[in-house]
CSV table of C-alpha atoms and ligand atoms in Angstrom, one decimal:
chain,number,residue,atom,x,y,z
A,1,MET,CA,73.3,-92.2,74.5
A,2,LEU,CA,73.2,-95.8,75.6
A,3,ASN,CA,75.4,-96.8,72.7
A,4,GLN,CA,78.0,-94.2,73.6
A,5,ILE,CA,78.0,-95.4,77.3
A,6,LEU,CA,78.5,-99.0,76.2
A,7,GLU,CA,81.3,-98.0,73.7
A,8,THR,CA,83.1,-95.9,76.3
A,9,ALA,CA,82.9,-98.7,78.9
A,10,ALA,CA,84.2,-101.2,76.3
A,11,PHE,CA,87.1,-98.9,75.5
A,12,ILE,CA,88.0,-98.5,79.1
A,13,ARG,CA,87.9,-102.2,79.7
A,14,THR,CA,90.5,-102.7,76.9
A,15,LYS,CA,92.8,-100.5,79.1
A,16,THR,CA,92.0,-101.9,82.5
A,17,ALA,CA,92.0,-105.6,81.7
A,18,GLN,CA,90.2,-107.6,84.4
A,19,PHE,CA,90.1,-104.8,86.9
A,20,GLU,CA,86.5,-104.4,88.3
A,21,PRO,CA,86.0,-101.4,90.5
A,22,GLU,CA,83.6,-101.7,93.4
A,23,ALA,CA,83.3,-98.0,94.2
A,24,GLY,CA,83.4,-94.8,92.1
A,25,ILE,CA,84.8,-91.7,93.7
A,26,ILE,CA,84.4,-88.2,92.4
A,27,LEU,CA,87.1,-85.8,93.6
A,28,GLY,CA,86.0,-82.2,93.8
A,29,THR,CA,87.9,-78.9,93.6
A,30,GLY,CA,91.1,-79.0,95.6
A,31,LEU,CA,90.4,-82.7,96.6
A,32,GLY,CA,92.3,-84.4,93.8
A,33,ASP,CA,95.2,-85.2,96.3
A,34,PHE,CA,93.0,-88.1,97.6
A,35,ALA,CA,94.5,-89.9,94.6
A,36,ASP,CA,97.8,-90.1,96.4
A,37,ASN,CA,96.2,-92.8,98.6
A,38,ILE,CA,95.4,-95.0,95.7
A,39,GLU,CA,97.6,-97.9,94.8
A,40,VAL,CA,97.3,-97.2,91.1
A,41,HIS,CA,96.5,-100.0,88.7
A,42,CYS,CA,96.2,-97.7,85.7
A,43,ALA,CA,95.2,-94.1,84.9
A,44,ILE,CA,93.5,-92.9,81.7
A,45,ASP,CA,93.3,-89.2,80.7
A,46,TYR,CA,89.8,-88.0,79.9
A,47,LYS,CA,91.1,-86.7,76.6
A,48,GLU,CA,91.9,-90.3,75.5
A,49,ILE,CA,88.4,-91.6,76.4
A,50,PRO,CA,85.9,-91.6,73.5
A,51,HIS,CA,82.8,-89.5,74.2
A,52,PHE,CA,84.3,-88.0,77.4
A,53,PRO,CA,84.3,-84.2,77.6
A,54,VAL,CA,87.6,-82.6,78.6
A,55,SER,CA,87.8,-80.6,81.9
A,56,THR,CA,88.7,-76.9,81.6
A,57,VAL,CA,88.9,-75.7,85.2
A,58,GLU,CA,92.1,-75.1,87.0
A,59,GLY,CA,92.6,-77.6,89.8
A,60,HIS,CA,90.9,-80.4,87.9
A,61,LYS,CA,93.4,-82.8,86.4
A,62,GLY,CA,91.0,-84.8,84.2
A,63,ARG,CA,91.7,-88.5,84.5
A,64,LEU,CA,90.2,-91.7,85.7
A,65,ILE,CA,92.4,-93.6,88.2
A,66,PHE,CA,91.8,-97.3,88.7
A,67,GLY,CA,93.4,-98.8,91.8
A,68,THR,CA,93.1,-100.1,95.3
A,69,VAL,CA,92.3,-98.1,98.5
A,70,SER,CA,92.0,-99.9,101.8
A,71,GLY,CA,92.0,-103.2,100.0
A,72,ARG,CA,88.9,-102.0,97.9
A,73,LYS,CA,89.0,-101.7,94.1
A,74,VAL,CA,88.0,-98.2,93.1
A,75,VAL,CA,87.9,-95.9,90.2
A,76,ALA,CA,88.4,-92.2,91.0
A,77,MET,CA,87.5,-89.3,88.8
A,78,GLN,CA,90.3,-86.7,89.3
A,79,GLY,CA,88.4,-83.8,88.0
A,80,ARG,CA,84.7,-83.6,87.1
A,81,PHE,CA,82.6,-81.7,84.5
A,82,HIS,CA,80.5,-78.7,85.5
A,83,TYR,CA,77.5,-77.2,83.9
A,84,TYR,CA,79.1,-73.7,84.1
A,85,GLU,CA,81.8,-74.9,81.7
A,86,GLY,CA,79.2,-75.0,79.0
A,87,TYR,CA,78.6,-78.8,78.9
A,88,THR,CA,75.1,-80.2,78.6
A,89,MET,CA,73.8,-82.0,81.7
A,90,GLN,CA,74.1,-85.2,79.7
A,91,GLN,CA,77.9,-84.5,79.2
A,92,VAL,CA,78.2,-83.5,82.9
A,93,THR,CA,76.8,-86.8,84.0
A,94,PHE,CA,78.1,-89.1,81.3
A,95,PRO,CA,81.1,-90.4,83.4
A,96,VAL,CA,78.7,-91.6,86.1
A,97,ARG,CA,76.8,-93.6,83.6
A,98,VAL,CA,80.0,-95.2,82.4
A,99,LEU,CA,81.3,-96.0,85.9
A,100,LYS,CA,78.0,-97.8,86.6
A,101,GLN,CA,78.5,-99.7,83.4
A,102,LEU,CA,82.0,-100.7,84.6
A,103,GLY,CA,80.4,-102.3,87.7
A,104,ILE,CA,80.6,-99.9,90.6
A,105,LYS,CA,78.3,-100.7,93.5
A,106,TYR,CA,78.7,-97.4,95.3
A,107,LEU,CA,79.3,-93.8,94.4
A,108,PHE,CA,81.3,-91.4,96.7
A,109,VAL,CA,81.1,-87.8,95.8
A,110,SER,CA,83.0,-84.8,97.2
A,111,ASN,CA,82.9,-81.1,96.5
A,112,ALA,CA,84.0,-77.7,97.7
A,113,SER,CA,81.1,-75.6,98.9
A,114,GLY,CA,80.2,-72.4,100.6
A,115,GLY,CA,78.7,-72.7,104.1
A,116,ILE,CA,75.3,-71.1,104.6
A,117,ASN,CA,74.7,-72.7,108.0
A,118,THR,CA,76.2,-70.1,110.4
A,119,THR,CA,77.5,-72.8,112.8
A,120,PHE,CA,79.8,-74.0,110.0
A,121,ARG,CA,83.4,-73.0,109.9
A,122,THR,CA,85.9,-72.9,107.0
A,123,GLY,CA,87.5,-76.3,106.7
A,124,ASP,CA,84.6,-78.2,108.1
A,125,LEU,CA,83.4,-81.5,106.5
A,126,MET,CA,79.7,-81.7,105.9
A,127,VAL,CA,78.1,-85.0,105.2
A,128,ILE,CA,75.4,-84.3,102.6
A,129,THR,CA,72.0,-85.5,104.0
A,130,ASP,CA,70.0,-84.2,101.1
A,131,HIS,CA,70.1,-81.7,98.3
A,132,ILE,CA,68.0,-79.0,96.6
A,133,ASN,CA,68.4,-78.8,92.8
A,134,LEU,CA,68.5,-75.3,91.3
A,135,MET,CA,70.1,-76.5,88.1
A,136,PRO,CA,68.5,-78.1,85.0
A,137,ASN,CA,67.6,-81.7,85.7
A,138,PRO,CA,70.0,-84.1,83.9
A,139,LEU,CA,67.1,-86.5,83.3
A,140,VAL,CA,65.1,-84.1,81.2
A,141,GLY,CA,64.6,-85.7,77.7
A,142,PRO,CA,63.7,-89.2,76.6
A,143,ASN,CA,64.1,-91.7,79.4
A,144,ILE,CA,66.5,-94.7,78.7
A,145,ALA,CA,64.5,-97.5,80.3
A,146,GLU,CA,67.6,-99.8,80.4
A,147,LEU,CA,69.2,-97.3,82.8
A,148,GLY,CA,66.4,-96.5,85.1
A,149,PRO,CA,62.8,-95.4,85.5
A,150,ARG,CA,61.1,-92.3,84.1
A,151,PHE,CA,60.2,-90.9,87.5
A,152,PRO,CA,63.0,-91.9,89.9
A,153,ASP,CA,62.4,-91.7,93.6
A,154,MET,CA,64.7,-89.3,95.5
A,155,HIS,CA,64.1,-90.5,99.1
A,156,ASN,CA,67.3,-91.7,100.7
A,157,CYS,CA,69.2,-90.0,97.9
A,158,TYR,CA,72.3,-89.9,100.2
A,159,ASP,CA,72.3,-93.4,101.6
A,160,LYS,CA,71.3,-93.6,105.3
A,161,ALA,CA,73.3,-96.6,106.1
A,162,LEU,CA,76.5,-95.1,104.6
A,163,ARG,CA,75.8,-91.9,106.5
A,164,ALA,CA,75.5,-93.9,109.8
A,165,LYS,CA,78.8,-95.6,108.9
A,166,ALA,CA,80.4,-92.2,108.5
A,167,THR,CA,79.1,-91.0,111.8
A,168,ALA,CA,80.5,-94.1,113.6
A,169,ILE,CA,83.9,-93.8,111.9
A,170,ALA,CA,84.1,-90.1,112.6
A,171,GLU,CA,83.5,-90.7,116.3
A,172,ARG,CA,86.0,-93.4,116.4
A,173,GLU,CA,88.7,-91.5,114.5
A,174,GLY,CA,88.0,-88.1,116.1
A,175,ILE,CA,86.9,-86.4,112.8
A,176,LYS,CA,84.5,-83.6,113.3
A,177,LEU,CA,81.5,-83.8,111.0
A,178,GLN,CA,78.7,-81.4,110.1
A,179,TYR,CA,75.5,-82.6,108.4
A,180,GLY,CA,73.4,-80.7,106.0
A,181,VAL,CA,71.5,-80.0,102.8
A,182,TYR,CA,73.5,-79.1,99.7
A,183,VAL,CA,72.0,-76.5,97.3
A,184,GLY,CA,73.3,-77.0,93.8
A,185,GLY,CA,73.3,-73.8,91.6
A,186,THR,CA,74.7,-73.4,88.1
A,187,GLY,CA,77.5,-70.9,89.0
A,188,PRO,CA,79.9,-69.7,87.9
A,189,THR,CA,79.2,-66.7,90.1
A,190,PHE,CA,79.4,-67.2,93.8
A,191,GLU,CA,76.2,-66.2,95.4
A,192,THR,CA,75.1,-62.7,96.4
A,193,GLN,CA,74.3,-62.2,100.1
A,194,ALA,CA,70.6,-62.2,99.2
A,195,GLU,CA,71.1,-65.5,97.4
A,196,TYR,CA,72.9,-67.1,100.3
A,197,LEU,CA,70.1,-65.9,102.6
A,198,TYR,CA,67.5,-67.4,100.1
A,199,PHE,CA,69.4,-70.7,100.1
A,200,LYS,CA,69.3,-70.7,103.9
A,201,ALA,CA,65.6,-69.8,104.0
A,202,ILE,CA,64.7,-72.7,101.7
A,203,GLY,CA,66.6,-75.2,103.9
A,204,GLY,CA,70.1,-75.2,102.6
A,205,ASP,CA,73.3,-75.6,104.7
A,206,ALA,CA,75.9,-75.3,101.9
A,207,ALA,CA,76.0,-73.9,98.4
A,208,GLY,CA,77.9,-75.4,95.4
A,209,MET,CA,78.0,-75.8,91.6
A,210,SER,CA,78.3,-79.5,91.2
A,211,THR,CA,77.4,-82.9,92.6
A,212,VAL,CA,73.6,-82.7,92.3
A,213,PRO,CA,73.5,-83.8,88.6
A,214,GLU,CA,75.8,-86.7,89.2
A,215,VAL,CA,73.8,-87.8,92.2
A,216,ILE,CA,70.5,-87.6,90.3
A,217,VAL,CA,71.9,-89.8,87.6
A,218,ALA,CA,73.4,-92.2,90.1
A,219,ARG,CA,70.0,-92.6,91.9
A,220,HIS,CA,68.3,-93.0,88.5
A,221,MET,CA,70.5,-96.2,88.2
A,222,SER,CA,69.8,-97.1,91.9
A,223,LEU,CA,73.5,-96.6,92.9
A,224,PRO,CA,73.9,-95.9,96.6
A,225,VAL,CA,75.5,-92.5,97.2
A,226,PHE,CA,77.7,-91.0,99.9
A,227,GLY,CA,78.5,-87.3,99.6
A,228,VAL,CA,80.8,-84.9,101.5
A,229,SER,CA,81.2,-81.2,101.1
A,230,VAL,CA,84.3,-79.4,102.2
A,231,ILE,CA,83.3,-76.0,103.5
A,232,THR,CA,85.8,-73.7,101.8
A,233,ASN,CA,84.2,-70.4,102.7
A,234,CYS,CA,81.3,-69.0,104.7
A,235,GLY,CA,78.8,-67.3,102.5
A,236,LEU,CA,77.1,-65.2,105.1
A,237,SER,CA,80.4,-63.8,106.5
A,238,ASP,CA,82.2,-60.8,105.1
A,239,GLU,CA,84.8,-62.9,103.3
A,240,VAL,CA,84.9,-62.8,99.5
A,241,GLY,CA,84.6,-66.0,97.5
A,242,ASP,CA,87.7,-66.7,95.5
A,243,HIS,CA,88.7,-69.9,93.5
A,244,GLU,CA,92.3,-70.0,94.8
A,245,ASP,CA,91.0,-69.9,98.4
A,246,VAL,CA,88.5,-72.6,97.6
A,247,GLN,CA,91.4,-74.8,96.3
A,248,ARG,CA,93.6,-74.0,99.3
A,249,GLN,CA,90.9,-74.8,101.8
A,250,GLY,CA,90.0,-77.9,99.9
A,251,LYS,CA,93.5,-79.2,100.1
A,252,LYS,CA,93.7,-78.7,103.8
A,253,ALA,CA,90.3,-80.3,104.7
A,254,GLY,CA,90.9,-82.9,102.0
A,255,VAL,CA,93.2,-84.8,104.5
A,256,LYS,CA,90.3,-85.3,106.8
A,257,MET,CA,88.0,-86.3,103.9
A,258,ALA,CA,90.6,-88.8,102.7
A,259,LYS,CA,90.7,-90.5,106.2
A,260,LEU,CA,86.9,-90.7,106.2
A,261,PHE,CA,86.7,-92.1,102.7
A,262,MET,CA,89.5,-94.6,103.3
A,263,GLU,CA,87.9,-96.0,106.5
A,264,MET,CA,84.5,-96.1,104.8
A,265,LEU,CA,85.9,-98.1,101.9
A,266,LYS,CA,87.4,-100.6,104.3
A,267,GLU,CA,84.0,-101.2,105.8
A,268,LEU,CA,81.8,-101.4,102.7
B,301,LIG,N1,79.1,-71.0,96.4
B,301,LIG,C1,79.0,-71.8,95.4
B,301,LIG,N2,79.9,-72.7,95.1
B,301,LIG,C2,81.0,-72.8,95.9
B,301,LIG,C3,81.1,-71.9,97.0
B,301,LIG,C4,80.1,-70.9,97.2
B,301,LIG,O1,80.2,-70.1,98.2
B,301,LIG,N3,82.3,-72.2,97.6
B,301,LIG,C5,82.9,-73.2,96.9
B,301,LIG,N4,82.1,-73.6,95.9
């Protein structure tokens, strides 16, 4: 895998010239519009990138965008890979390995998720304080020592200093934030009522089908992570989960998330 990561990074460098991104940003379902805030240097479709899987889900465009936001050089993934699409966990997390190789110093992740905490409302932004992994671990298999340790520590998985920065910015800018634990399941089914209750009982505040694998791999490589969930539905209410609704709510709340990300990038 290491060779593939290096080959892919080398290919991307031939397209981006001297552009060195400082932060990587993963845009979740319905959150791809954040890319409108990027002063684009260049964009590369996933399908052109060697060893990259190709995204299959509606609402995920599937390209890497290199450019500047708030004066900061970034690379954004417009569209991510999910385990439920049938990819291996190594494929799901491969882009994060490549972004690290390209020089990013921070990883910002976003997703759409179902609220389990009953004080959350649709459209809320939740800063991820921690996660519970209910998917296969992407680090199962031979460890690549050049990338990170066999037994990576998962304390401070979602960087405390970045979270404190988010709190200060949100207070200043009048953005309402929730905080909580993200539970990552495989999907593609939304949870049953019993499963939402189970997630709540084990300490979860929001349920989703992404993010955890990418964050584990980022932490394996000691990349500081900042994560935000957009609460697109409330699992323990009577409303029915629906992908179009998730996309619609993501788009609405995405404006707030964009503001938060842009201010944070300014202050890195
Ligand atoms: N469960 C899992 N994933 C999700 C949900 C949910 O309720 N909403 C958006 N993504």
